[in-house]
PDB file of C-alpha atoms in Angstrom:
ATOM      1  CA  UNK F   1      -0.033  -0.222  -0.222  1.00 45.00           C
ATOM      2  CA  UNK F   2       1.949   2.725  -0.986  1.00 46.00           C
ATOM      3  CA  UNK F   3       1.394   6.176   0.381  1.00 48.00           C
ATOM      4  CA  UNK F   4       0.293   8.412  -2.448  1.00 48.00           C
ATOM      5  CA  UNK F   5       2.664  11.971  -2.758  1.00 44.00           C
ATOM      6  CA  UNK F   6       0.392  15.231  -3.165  1.00 41.00           C
ATOM      7  CA  UNK F   7       0.732  16.297  -6.778  1.00 42.00           C
ATOM      8  CA  UNK F   8       0.252  20.046  -6.058  1.00 44.00           C
ATOM      9  CA  UNK F   9       3.604  20.583  -3.308  1.00 47.00           C
ATOM     10  CA  UNK F  10       0.692  20.839  -0.881  1.00 60.00           C
ATOM     11  CA  UNK F  11       2.459  19.386   2.734  1.00 78.00           C
ATOM     12  CA  UNK F  12       1.090  15.875   2.885  1.00 86.00           C
ATOM     13  CA  UNK F  13      -0.308  14.453   6.417  1.00 91.00           C
ATOM     14  CA  UNK F  14      -0.179  10.698   7.270  1.00 91.00           C
ATOM     15  CA  UNK F  15      -3.678  10.763   9.704  1.00 92.00           C
ATOM     16  CA  UNK F  16      -3.911   6.813  11.258  1.00 88.00           C
ATOM     17  CA  UNK F  17      -7.121   5.643  12.949  1.00 89.00           C
ATOM     18  CA  UNK F  18      -6.731   2.980  14.994  1.00 87.00           C
ATOM     19  CA  UNK F  19      -9.379   0.890  17.065  1.00 82.00           C
ATOM     20  CA  UNK F  20      -9.928  -2.313  19.009  1.00 73.00           C
ATOM     21  CA  UNK F  21     -12.233  -4.491  16.533  1.00 68.00           C
ATOM     22  CA  UNK F  22     -15.961  -3.528  16.700  1.00 75.00           C
ATOM     23  CA  UNK F  23     -15.249  -0.142  18.138  1.00 81.00           C
ATOM     24  CA  UNK F  24     -16.591   1.754  15.059  1.00 85.00           C
ATOM     25  CA  UNK F  25     -13.756   3.363  13.540  1.00 87.00           C
ATOM     26  CA  UNK F  26     -14.824   2.661  10.082  1.00 88.00           C
ATOM     27  CA  UNK F  27     -18.734   4.242  10.953  1.00 90.00           C
ATOM     28  CA  UNK F  28     -16.509   7.528  12.760  1.00 92.00           C
ATOM     29  CA  UNK F  29     -14.590   8.120   9.314  1.00 93.00           C
ATOM     30  CA  UNK F  30     -17.621   7.497   7.245  1.00 93.00           C
ATOM     31  CA  UNK F  31     -19.523  10.370   9.473  1.00 93.00           C
ATOM     32  CA  UNK F  32     -16.593  12.407  10.041  1.00 94.00           C
ATOM     33  CA  UNK F  33     -15.722  13.001   6.849  1.00 95.00           C
ATOM     34  CA  UNK F  34     -18.670  13.904   5.613  1.00 93.00           C
ATOM     35  CA  UNK F  35     -19.650  15.726   8.371  1.00 92.00           C
ATOM     36  CA  UNK F  36     -16.258  17.635   7.805  1.00 92.00           C
ATOM     37  CA  UNK F  37     -17.161  18.472   4.058  1.00 92.00           C
ATOM     38  CA  UNK F  38     -20.695  19.246   4.369  1.00 90.00           C
ATOM     39  CA  UNK F  39     -21.206  21.134   7.302  1.00 88.00           C
ATOM     40  CA  UNK F  40     -18.043  21.854   9.554  1.00 88.00           C
ATOM     41  CA  UNK F  41     -15.477  23.204   6.678  1.00 90.00           C
ATOM     42  CA  UNK F  42     -18.079  25.842   5.157  1.00 90.00           C
ATOM     43  CA  UNK F  43     -19.087  26.799   8.976  1.00 88.00           C
ATOM     44  CA  UNK F  44     -15.099  26.876   9.483  1.00 88.00           C
ATOM     45  CA  UNK F  45     -14.001  28.562   6.305  1.00 89.00           C
ATOM     46  CA  UNK F  46     -11.971  25.655   4.500  1.00 91.00           C
ATOM     47  CA  UNK F  47     -12.570  23.279   1.700  1.00 92.00           C
ATOM     48  CA  UNK F  48     -12.716  19.240   2.491  1.00 93.00           C
ATOM     49  CA  UNK F  49     -12.715  17.241  -0.283  1.00 94.00           C
ATOM     50  CA  UNK F  50     -11.446  14.165  -2.224  1.00 95.00           C
ATOM     51  CA  UNK F  51      -8.198  14.319  -3.979  1.00 94.00           C
ATOM     52  CA  UNK F  52      -8.759  11.714  -7.335  1.00 92.00           C
ATOM     53  CA  UNK F  53     -11.604   9.482  -8.516  1.00 94.00           C
ATOM     54  CA  UNK F  54      -9.819   6.087  -7.032  1.00 92.00           C
ATOM     55  CA  UNK F  55     -10.748   7.715  -3.490  1.00 94.00           C
ATOM     56  CA  UNK F  56     -14.104   9.733  -3.942  1.00 95.00           C
ATOM     57  CA  UNK F  57     -14.600   6.129  -5.243  1.00 95.00           C
ATOM     58  CA  UNK F  58     -12.554   3.994  -2.397  1.00 93.00           C
ATOM     59  CA  UNK F  59     -15.481   6.220   0.326  1.00 94.00           C
ATOM     60  CA  UNK F  60     -19.049   5.942  -1.551  1.00 95.00           C
ATOM     61  CA  UNK F  61     -18.361   2.374  -2.224  1.00 93.00           C
ATOM     62  CA  UNK F  62     -17.285   0.769   1.075  1.00 90.00           C
ATOM     63  CA  UNK F  63     -18.057   3.916   4.107  1.00 92.00           C
ATOM     64  CA  UNK F  64     -20.699   6.362   2.638  1.00 93.00           C
ATOM     65  CA  UNK F  65     -23.357   3.838   0.740  1.00 93.00           C
ATOM     66  CA  UNK F  66     -23.352   1.407   3.189  1.00 90.00           C
ATOM     67  CA  UNK F  67     -24.072   3.566   6.236  1.00 88.00           C
ATOM     68  CA  UNK F  68     -26.100   6.596   4.689  1.00 88.00           C
ATOM     69  CA  UNK F  69     -27.712   4.776   1.989  1.00 89.00           C
ATOM     70  CA  UNK F  70     -28.001   1.563   2.454  1.00 87.00           C
ATOM     71  CA  UNK F  71     -28.305   2.058   6.218  1.00 84.00           C
ATOM     72  CA  UNK F  72     -26.022  -0.853   6.795  1.00 83.00           C
ATOM     73  CA  UNK F  73     -23.058  -1.266   9.024  1.00 80.00           C
ATOM     74  CA  UNK F  74     -19.459  -1.577   7.746  1.00 81.00           C
ATOM     75  CA  UNK F  75     -18.225  -4.700   7.852  1.00 72.00           C
ATOM     76  CA  UNK F  76     -14.494  -5.023  10.271  1.00 65.00           C
ATOM     77  CA  UNK F  77     -11.493  -3.546   8.301  1.00 57.00           C
ATOM     78  CA  UNK F  78      -9.163  -6.579   9.435  1.00 51.00           C
ATOM     79  CA  UNK F  79      -7.830  -8.548   6.789  1.00 53.00           C
ATOM     80  CA  UNK F  80     -11.478 -10.593   7.197  1.00 49.00           C
ATOM     81  CA  UNK F  81     -13.262  -7.328   6.273  1.00 46.00           C
ATOM     82  CA  UNK F  82     -12.846  -5.862   3.085  1.00 47.00           C
ATOM     83  CA  UNK F  83      -9.642  -5.835   1.333  1.00 53.00           C
ATOM     84  CA  UNK F  84      -9.821  -2.278  -0.472  1.00 54.00           C
ATOM     85  CA  UNK F  85     -10.604  -0.568   3.801  1.00 51.00           C
ATOM     86  CA  UNK F  86      -7.306  -0.553   4.184  1.00 61.00           C
ATOM     87  CA  UNK F  87      -6.608   1.863   0.734  1.00 78.00           C
ATOM     88  CA  UNK F  88      -6.069   4.657   2.125  1.00 86.00           C
ATOM     89  CA  UNK F  89      -8.487   8.066   1.760  1.00 92.00           C
ATOM     90  CA  UNK F  90      -6.702  11.544   0.137  1.00 94.00           C
ATOM     91  CA  UNK F  91      -8.172  14.421   1.054  1.00 95.00           C
ATOM     92  CA  UNK F  92      -7.149  18.255  -0.111  1.00 94.00           C
ATOM     93  CA  UNK F  93      -7.516  20.615   2.615  1.00 92.00           C
ATOM     94  CA  UNK F  94      -8.200  24.440   1.642  1.00 92.00           C
ATOM     95  CA  UNK F  95      -8.557  27.450   4.010  1.00 90.00           C
ATOM     96  CA  UNK F  96     -10.845  30.184   2.328  1.00 88.00           C
ATOM     97  CA  UNK F  97      -8.935  32.928   4.071  1.00 87.00           C
ATOM     98  CA  UNK F  98      -5.201  31.985   4.306  1.00 85.00           C
ATOM     99  CA  UNK F  99      -5.279  29.948   1.704  1.00 86.00           C
ATOM    100  CA  UNK F 100      -3.115  27.277   3.848  1.00 86.00           C
ATOM    101  CA  UNK F 101      -3.283  23.787   2.005  1.00 89.00           C
ATOM    102  CA  UNK F 102      -2.305  19.892   2.699  1.00 91.00           C
ATOM    103  CA  UNK F 103      -3.287  17.075   1.490  1.00 92.00           C
ATOM    104  CA  UNK F 104      -4.298  14.891   4.212  1.00 92.00           C
ATOM    105  CA  UNK F 105      -3.905  10.267   4.245  1.00 91.00           C
ATOM    106  CA  UNK F 106      -6.334   8.692   5.891  1.00 91.00           C
ATOM    107  CA  UNK F 107      -5.035   5.735   7.303  1.00 85.00           C
ATOM    108  CA  UNK F 108      -7.592   2.816   8.347  1.00 81.00           C
ATOM    109  CA  UNK F 109      -6.001   0.650  10.857  1.00 76.00           C
ATOM    110  CA  UNK F 110      -7.117  -2.784  12.784  1.00 68.00           C
ATOM    111  CA  UNK F 111      -5.831  -2.525  15.422  1.00 62.00           C
ATOM    112  CA  UNK F 112      -5.591  -6.489  15.731  1.00 61.00           C
ATOM    113  CA  UNK F 113      -3.328  -6.029  12.678  1.00 65.00           C
ATOM    114  CA  UNK F 114      -0.636  -4.241  14.475  1.00 67.00           C
ATOM    115  CA  UNK F 115       0.969  -7.655  15.456  1.00 63.00           C
ATOM    116  CA  UNK F 116       0.491  -9.352  12.526  1.00 65.00           C
ATOM    117  CA  UNK F 117       4.275  -9.009  11.461  1.00 62.00           C
ATOM    118  CA  UNK F 118       3.944 -10.285   7.818  1.00 62.00           C
ATOM    119  CA  UNK F 119       0.911  -8.072   7.292  1.00 59.00           C
ATOM    120  CA  UNK F 120       2.520  -5.451   8.845  1.00 60.00           C
ATOM    121  CA  UNK F 121       5.689  -5.339   6.682  1.00 58.00           C
ATOM    122  CA  UNK F 122       3.652  -4.778   3.664  1.00 55.00           C
ATOM    123  CA  UNK F 123       0.408  -2.520   4.238  1.00 54.00           C
ATOM    124  CA  UNK F 124       0.590  -0.628   7.596  1.00 59.00           C
ATOM    125  CA  UNK F 125       4.231  -0.203   7.671  1.00 67.00           C
ATOM    126  CA  UNK F 126       3.564   3.739   7.018  1.00 74.00           C
ATOM    127  CA  UNK F 127       1.963   4.379  11.425  1.00 81.00           C
ATOM    128  CA  UNK F 128       5.700   5.453  12.771  1.00 85.00           C
ATOM    129  CA  UNK F 129       5.324   8.528   9.830  1.00 87.00           C
ATOM    130  CA  UNK F 130       2.145   9.405  11.340  1.00 90.00           C
ATOM    131  CA  UNK F 131       1.047  13.755  11.417  1.00 93.00           C
ATOM    132  CA  UNK F 132      -1.153  12.450  14.129  1.00 94.00           C
ATOM    133  CA  UNK F 133      -2.636   9.623  15.560  1.00 94.00           C
ATOM    134  CA  UNK F 134      -6.409   8.957  16.366  1.00 94.00           C
ATOM    135  CA  UNK F 135      -6.967   5.642  18.306  1.00 93.00           C
ATOM    136  CA  UNK F 136     -10.811   4.968  18.811  1.00 91.00           C
ATOM    137  CA  UNK F 137     -12.163   3.080  21.872  1.00 86.00           C
ATOM    138  CA  UNK F 138     -15.000   1.590  22.379  1.00 81.00           C
ATOM    139  CA  UNK F 139     -15.334   1.680  26.450  1.00 71.00           C
ATOM    140  CA  UNK F 140     -16.309  -1.752  27.511  1.00 64.00           C
ATOM    141  CA  UNK F 141     -12.478  -2.509  25.495  1.00 59.00           C
ATOM    142  CA  UNK F 142     -11.037  -0.709  28.235  1.00 54.00           C
ATOM    143  CA  UNK F 143     -12.317  -0.459  32.042  1.00 48.00           C
ATOM    144  CA  UNK F 144     -10.113  -1.817  34.412  1.00 43.00           C
ATOM    145  CA  UNK F 145      -7.356  -2.996  31.802  1.00 45.00           C
ATOM    146  CA  UNK F 146      -3.641  -2.882  32.352  1.00 44.00           C
ATOM    147  CA  UNK F 147      -0.933  -2.529  29.523  1.00 42.00           C
ATOM    148  CA  UNK F 148       1.169  -5.782  28.816  1.00 42.00           C
ATOM    149  CA  UNK F 149       4.007  -5.824  27.335  1.00 41.00           C
ATOM    150  CA  UNK F 150       5.079  -6.483  23.836  1.00 36.00           C
ATOM    151  CA  UNK F 151       8.738  -7.546  23.310  1.00 38.00           C
ATOM    152  CA  UNK F 152      10.428  -7.042  19.933  1.00 33.00           C
ATOM    153  CA  UNK F 153      14.000  -7.097  18.611  1.00 36.00           C
ATOM    154  CA  UNK F 154      15.438  -5.024  16.030  1.00 34.00           C
ATOM    155  CA  UNK F 155      13.167  -5.865  12.858  1.00 37.00           C
ATOM    156  CA  UNK F 156      10.363  -5.561  14.689  1.00 36.00           C
ATOM    157  CA  UNK F 157       9.041  -9.047  15.595  1.00 37.00           C
ATOM    158  CA  UNK F 158       7.773 -10.325  17.976  1.00 34.00           C
ATOM    159  CA  UNK F 159      10.841 -12.205  20.017  1.00 35.00           C
ATOM    160  CA  UNK F 160       8.773 -15.509  20.997  1.00 31.00           C
ATOM    161  CA  UNK F 161       6.017 -16.725  20.842  1.00 30.00           C
ATOM    162  CA  UNK F 162       5.179 -16.225  24.309  1.00 30.00           C
ATOM    163  CA  UNK F 163       5.486 -12.420  24.153  1.00 31.00           C
ATOM    164  CA  UNK F 164       3.434 -12.584  21.771  1.00 35.00           C
ATOM    165  CA  UNK F 165      -0.188 -11.496  21.889  1.00 32.00           C
ATOM    166  CA  UNK F 166      -2.611 -12.816  19.748  1.00 36.00           C
ATOM    167  CA  UNK F 167      -4.379 -11.023  17.303  1.00 36.00           C
ATOM    168  CA  UNK F 168      -7.982 -11.530  18.804  1.00 41.00           C
ATOM    169  CA  UNK F 169      -6.878 -10.802  22.453  1.00 50.00           C
ATOM    170  CA  UNK F 170      -5.207  -7.209  21.697  1.00 64.00           C
ATOM    171  CA  UNK F 171      -6.546  -4.488  23.940  1.00 73.00           C
ATOM    172  CA  UNK F 172      -6.950  -0.795  23.595  1.00 77.00           C
ATOM    173  CA  UNK F 173      -3.748  -0.562  26.154  1.00 81.00           C
ATOM    174  CA  UNK F 174      -2.170  -3.360  23.881  1.00 81.00           C
ATOM    175  CA  UNK F 175      -2.491  -1.576  21.058  1.00 82.00           C
ATOM    176  CA  UNK F 176      -1.706   1.944  22.112  1.00 87.00           C
ATOM    177  CA  UNK F 177       1.981  -0.147  23.265  1.00 87.00           C
ATOM    178  CA  UNK F 178       2.076  -1.738  20.288  1.00 85.00           C
ATOM    179  CA  UNK F 179       1.965   1.792  18.263  1.00 87.00           C
ATOM    180  CA  UNK F 180       4.581   2.873  20.899  1.00 90.00           C
ATOM    181  CA  UNK F 181       6.740  -0.371  20.395  1.00 87.00           C
ATOM    182  CA  UNK F 182       6.889   0.797  16.327  1.00 85.00           C
ATOM    183  CA  UNK F 183       7.702   4.208  16.826  1.00 90.00           C
ATOM    184  CA  UNK F 184      11.053   2.621  18.767  1.00 91.00           C
ATOM    185  CA  UNK F 185      11.762   0.102  16.163  1.00 86.00           C
ATOM    186  CA  UNK F 186      12.066   2.477  13.310  1.00 84.00           C
ATOM    187  CA  UNK F 187      14.232   5.272  15.357  1.00 88.00           C
ATOM    188  CA  UNK F 188      11.700   7.707  15.441  1.00 90.00           C
ATOM    189  CA  UNK F 189      11.773   8.519  19.387  1.00 91.00           C
ATOM    190  CA  UNK F 190      14.594   6.344  21.458  1.00 93.00           C
ATOM    191  CA  UNK F 191      12.897   4.373  24.488  1.00 92.00           C
ATOM    192  CA  UNK F 192      11.816   5.874  27.631  1.00 91.00           C
ATOM    193  CA  UNK F 193      11.170   9.138  24.901  1.00 94.00           C
ATOM    194  CA  UNK F 194       7.956  10.593  24.225  1.00 95.00           C
ATOM    195  CA  UNK F 195       6.261  10.368  20.395  1.00 95.00           C
ATOM    196  CA  UNK F 196       5.691  14.146  18.991  1.00 94.00           C
ATOM    197  CA  UNK F 197       2.715  13.143  16.903  1.00 94.00           C
ATOM    198  CA  UNK F 198      -0.396  14.133  18.451  1.00 95.00           C
ATOM    199  CA  UNK F 199      -2.720  11.294  19.863  1.00 96.00           C
ATOM    200  CA  UNK F 200      -6.854  12.052  20.334  1.00 96.00           C
ATOM    201  CA  UNK F 201      -8.057   9.701  22.081  1.00 95.00           C
ATOM    202  CA  UNK F 202     -12.063   8.662  21.076  1.00 94.00           C
ATOM    203  CA  UNK F 203     -14.099   7.401  23.243  1.00 91.00           C
ATOM    204  CA  UNK F 204     -16.866   5.941  20.692  1.00 88.00           C
ATOM    205  CA  UNK F 205     -20.958   4.959  21.391  1.00 85.00           C
ATOM    206  CA  UNK F 206     -20.860   7.868  23.979  1.00 86.00           C
ATOM    207  CA  UNK F 207     -24.654   8.241  23.161  1.00 81.00           C
ATOM    208  CA  UNK F 208     -24.786   4.778  25.469  1.00 80.00           C
ATOM    209  CA  UNK F 209     -23.788   7.605  28.566  1.00 82.00           C
ATOM    210  CA  UNK F 210     -26.326  10.201  28.212  1.00 78.00           C
ATOM    211  CA  UNK F 211     -24.935  12.040  31.436  1.00 82.00           C
ATOM    212  CA  UNK F 212     -21.664  12.770  29.719  1.00 85.00           C
ATOM    213  CA  UNK F 213     -22.424  13.129  26.202  1.00 84.00           C
ATOM    214  CA  UNK F 214     -25.493  15.807  26.871  1.00 86.00           C
ATOM    215  CA  UNK F 215     -22.639  17.821  29.044  1.00 90.00           C
ATOM    216  CA  UNK F 216     -20.519  18.304  25.473  1.00 91.00           C
ATOM    217  CA  UNK F 217     -20.536  20.909  23.133  1.00 90.00           C
ATOM    218  CA  UNK F 218     -20.860  19.917  19.905  1.00 88.00           C
ATOM    219  CA  UNK F 219     -21.258  23.635  18.740  1.00 87.00           C
ATOM    220  CA  UNK F 220     -20.437  23.216  14.220  1.00 83.00           C
ATOM    221  CA  UNK F 221     -17.627  26.572  14.987  1.00 82.00           C
ATOM    222  CA  UNK F 222     -14.328  25.394  16.134  1.00 82.00           C
ATOM    223  CA  UNK F 223     -13.322  26.835  19.452  1.00 86.00           C
ATOM    224  CA  UNK F 224      -9.815  25.713  21.465  1.00 87.00           C
ATOM    225  CA  UNK F 225     -11.956  26.405  24.717  1.00 91.00           C
ATOM    226  CA  UNK F 226     -14.808  23.763  23.647  1.00 92.00           C
ATOM    227  CA  UNK F 227     -12.130  21.788  22.780  1.00 93.00           C
ATOM    228  CA  UNK F 228     -10.215  22.063  26.347  1.00 93.00           C
ATOM    229  CA  UNK F 229     -13.772  22.058  27.952  1.00 95.00           C
ATOM    230  CA  UNK F 230     -15.101  19.339  26.651  1.00 94.00           C
ATOM    231  CA  UNK F 231     -11.224  17.516  27.064  1.00 95.00           C
ATOM    232  CA  UNK F 232     -12.149  17.283  30.331  1.00 95.00           C
ATOM    233  CA  UNK F 233     -15.379  16.169  30.793  1.00 94.00           C
ATOM    234  CA  UNK F 234     -14.344  13.174  29.177  1.00 93.00           C
ATOM    235  CA  UNK F 235     -11.087  12.521  30.669  1.00 92.00           C
ATOM    236  CA  UNK F 236     -13.131  12.497  34.137  1.00 91.00           C
ATOM    237  CA  UNK F 237     -15.649  10.514  32.900  1.00 89.00           C
ATOM    238  CA  UNK F 238     -12.977   7.700  31.625  1.00 86.00           C
ATOM    239  CA  UNK F 239     -11.224   7.916  35.220  1.00 84.00           C
ATOM    240  CA  UNK F 240     -14.141   7.517  36.767  1.00 83.00           C
ATOM    241  CA  UNK F 241     -14.711   4.858  35.320  1.00 77.00           C
ATOM    242  CA  UNK F 242     -11.937   2.455  35.896  1.00 73.00           C
ATOM    243  CA  UNK F 243      -9.295   3.684  33.217  1.00 78.00           C
ATOM    244  CA  UNK F 244      -6.499   5.072  34.925  1.00 81.00           C
ATOM    245  CA  UNK F 245      -3.526   2.564  33.451  1.00 83.00           C
ATOM    246  CA  UNK F 246      -4.836   3.510  30.325  1.00 86.00           C
ATOM    247  CA  UNK F 247      -4.792   7.235  30.030  1.00 90.00           C
ATOM    248  CA  UNK F 248      -1.496   7.309  32.107  1.00 90.00           C
ATOM    249  CA  UNK F 249       0.502   5.070  29.290  1.00 90.00           C
ATOM    250  CA  UNK F 250      -0.960   7.630  27.194  1.00 93.00           C
ATOM    251  CA  UNK F 251       0.262  10.467  28.298  1.00 93.00           C
ATOM    252  CA  UNK F 252       4.298   8.724  29.250  1.00 93.00           C
ATOM    253  CA  UNK F 253       3.951   7.758  25.509  1.00 95.00           C
ATOM    254  CA  UNK F 254       3.175  10.917  24.274  1.00 96.00           C
ATOM    255  CA  UNK F 255       3.891  14.709  24.263  1.00 95.00           C
ATOM    256  CA  UNK F 256       0.437  15.831  23.510  1.00 94.00           C
ATOM    257  CA  UNK F 257      -2.789  14.230  24.180  1.00 95.00           C
ATOM    258  CA  UNK F 258      -6.502  14.733  24.330  1.00 95.00           C
ATOM    259  CA  UNK F 259      -9.574  13.031  24.698  1.00 95.00           C
ATOM    260  CA  UNK F 260     -12.632  13.173  22.692  1.00 95.00           C
ATOM    261  CA  UNK F 261     -16.327  11.698  22.926  1.00 93.00           C
ATOM    262  CA  UNK F 262     -18.371  10.763  19.901  1.00 92.00           C
ATOM    263  CA  UNK F 263     -21.481   9.031  18.686  1.00 89.00           C
ATOM    264  CA  UNK F 264     -20.513   8.231  15.146  1.00 88.00           C
ATOM    265  CA  UNK F 265     -25.011   7.311  14.515  1.00 84.00           C
ATOM    266  CA  UNK F 266     -25.973   9.561  17.075  1.00 77.00           C
ATOM    267  CA  UNK F 267     -28.212   6.602  19.030  1.00 62.00           C
ATOM    268  CA  UNK F 268     -27.042   2.884  19.733  1.00 53.00           C
ATOM    269  CA  UNK F 269     -26.374   1.625  16.865  1.00 51.00           C
ATOM    270  CA  UNK F 270     -28.137  -1.110  17.920  1.00 51.00           C
ATOM    271  CA  UNK F 271     -31.279  -0.190  16.679  1.00 48.00           C
ATOM    272  CA  UNK F 272     -29.831   0.514  13.194  1.00 52.00           C
ATOM    273  CA  UNK F 273     -28.330   3.946  11.088  1.00 52.00           C
ATOM    274  CA  UNK F 274     -31.535   5.476  10.394  1.00 60.00           C
ATOM    275  CA  UNK F 275     -32.584   8.911  11.571  1.00 70.00           C
ATOM    276  CA  UNK F 276     -28.144   9.806  11.793  1.00 81.00           C
ATOM    277  CA  UNK F 277     -27.426  12.529  13.311  1.00 84.00           C
ATOM    278  CA  UNK F 278     -23.513  12.574  14.373  1.00 88.00           C
ATOM    279  CA  UNK F 279     -22.164  13.956  17.426  1.00 90.00           C
ATOM    280  CA  UNK F 280     -18.756  15.347  17.941  1.00 92.00           C
ATOM    281  CA  UNK F 281     -16.936  13.288  14.762  1.00 93.00           C
ATOM    282  CA  UNK F 282     -15.217  16.301  13.603  1.00 93.00           C
ATOM    283  CA  UNK F 283     -13.515  17.172  16.719  1.00 94.00           C
ATOM    284  CA  UNK F 284     -10.773  15.247  16.403  1.00 94.00           C
ATOM    285  CA  UNK F 285     -10.143  16.662  13.074  1.00 92.00           C
ATOM    286  CA  UNK F 286     -10.451  19.961  13.567  1.00 91.00           C
ATOM    287  CA  UNK F 287      -8.107  19.578  17.217  1.00 93.00           C
ATOM    288  CA  UNK F 288      -5.659  17.752  14.240  1.00 92.00           C
ATOM    289  CA  UNK F 289      -6.194  20.825  12.005  1.00 90.00           C
ATOM    290  CA  UNK F 290      -5.349  23.373  14.713  1.00 90.00           C
ATOM    291  CA  UNK F 291      -2.327  20.688  16.184  1.00 89.00           C
ATOM    292  CA  UNK F 292      -0.545  21.121  12.681  1.00 89.00           C
ATOM    293  CA  UNK F 293      -0.873  25.093  12.456  1.00 87.00           C
ATOM    294  CA  UNK F 294      -3.773  25.087   9.570  1.00 87.00           C
ATOM    295  CA  UNK F 295      -6.291  26.208  11.690  1.00 81.00           C
ATOM    296  CA  UNK F 296      -6.466  28.718  14.564  1.00 74.00           C
ATOM    297  CA  UNK F 297      -9.836  28.115  16.440  1.00 62.00           C
ATOM    298  CA  UNK F 298     -11.303  30.810  18.954  1.00 60.00           C
ATOM    299  CA  UNK F 299     -10.318  31.257  22.675  1.00 55.00           C
TER     300      UNK F 299
END
C-alpha cells in the first residue's frame, strides 16, 4: 500500500485511525468525513474534498453508501473484512482566508493487525510516520485493563511466541503499547522518549452514556475552549470509569494527547442507522488541523 504523494506540492499529512475490533472506527471515519466536507468545513472557512476518483469511489462504496444509503453496518476492517478498506483515503484541505493547504492521507488501521508481522511489512508500515494518531476505543474494551509488555527485536518482530499477543486478544492498552513500540523500533524516538505526533483518544459510542454526552458542546464552530472543556469532561468520565492505566500510558508515551467523546450515528447502533445525526465526530480532525497550525480556533 504505497503512500500517495501530493501532486500540488502541498504538505502531506498522514492520519492513522486505529482501534480495537468492533470499536466502530470505519463508521466514525465515514461520518467524520461527511460532516467535515458538508457542514464543519464551511462553518469554519475551509474546503475539505476528496483527491481523485480513486478516493471518491473508495469512500462512496466502502464508507458512505453502507451507512447513509443502505442503512448497513460497515464490515470489520481487519484482514477478514473488506481488503479495499486498507487503501488510504486522500483529501485536500484549503483554508479560504489564509490560503493554507495540505493533503490528508487517512489510514484505517485494524488494531489486531498491528501484531501481525507479515501484514505489517506489506500494508501498515507507515504508522510510525503518522503526523496524527487517532485511537478510537470502545469503553467496554478498556475498563480496568492494564497494558502488557510486547517484546520485539530490531526488525520489529515478536521475540517469541510466548510474548506475542494474539490478534484476538489485543486490548486498547496493548494497541497503544504496540504503536509506541513501532516508533522506537523505527528510530522515531528512543526508548523512554515521548512520541511528538499528537494522540487523539476518541471514546466511541458515547450515546450509551447519556449523562456524559449531554454535557458536551457539539457546536459547529471550532474553539480551543470547547475542545479543552470537552476533553476535561471525557477525561474525568474515563478516569471515574476505572481507565487510569490507559490514560497514564498515553501520558507517558505521547507529548500531546487529548480526549474526545463521539457518537458516529447519534444513537445506539443496535437500533439501526436510520435518522443518523453524528455527534462530535469532526472534533478530533479539527483539533488535528489546529495542532498542525492549519486552523486557529477562538479562545
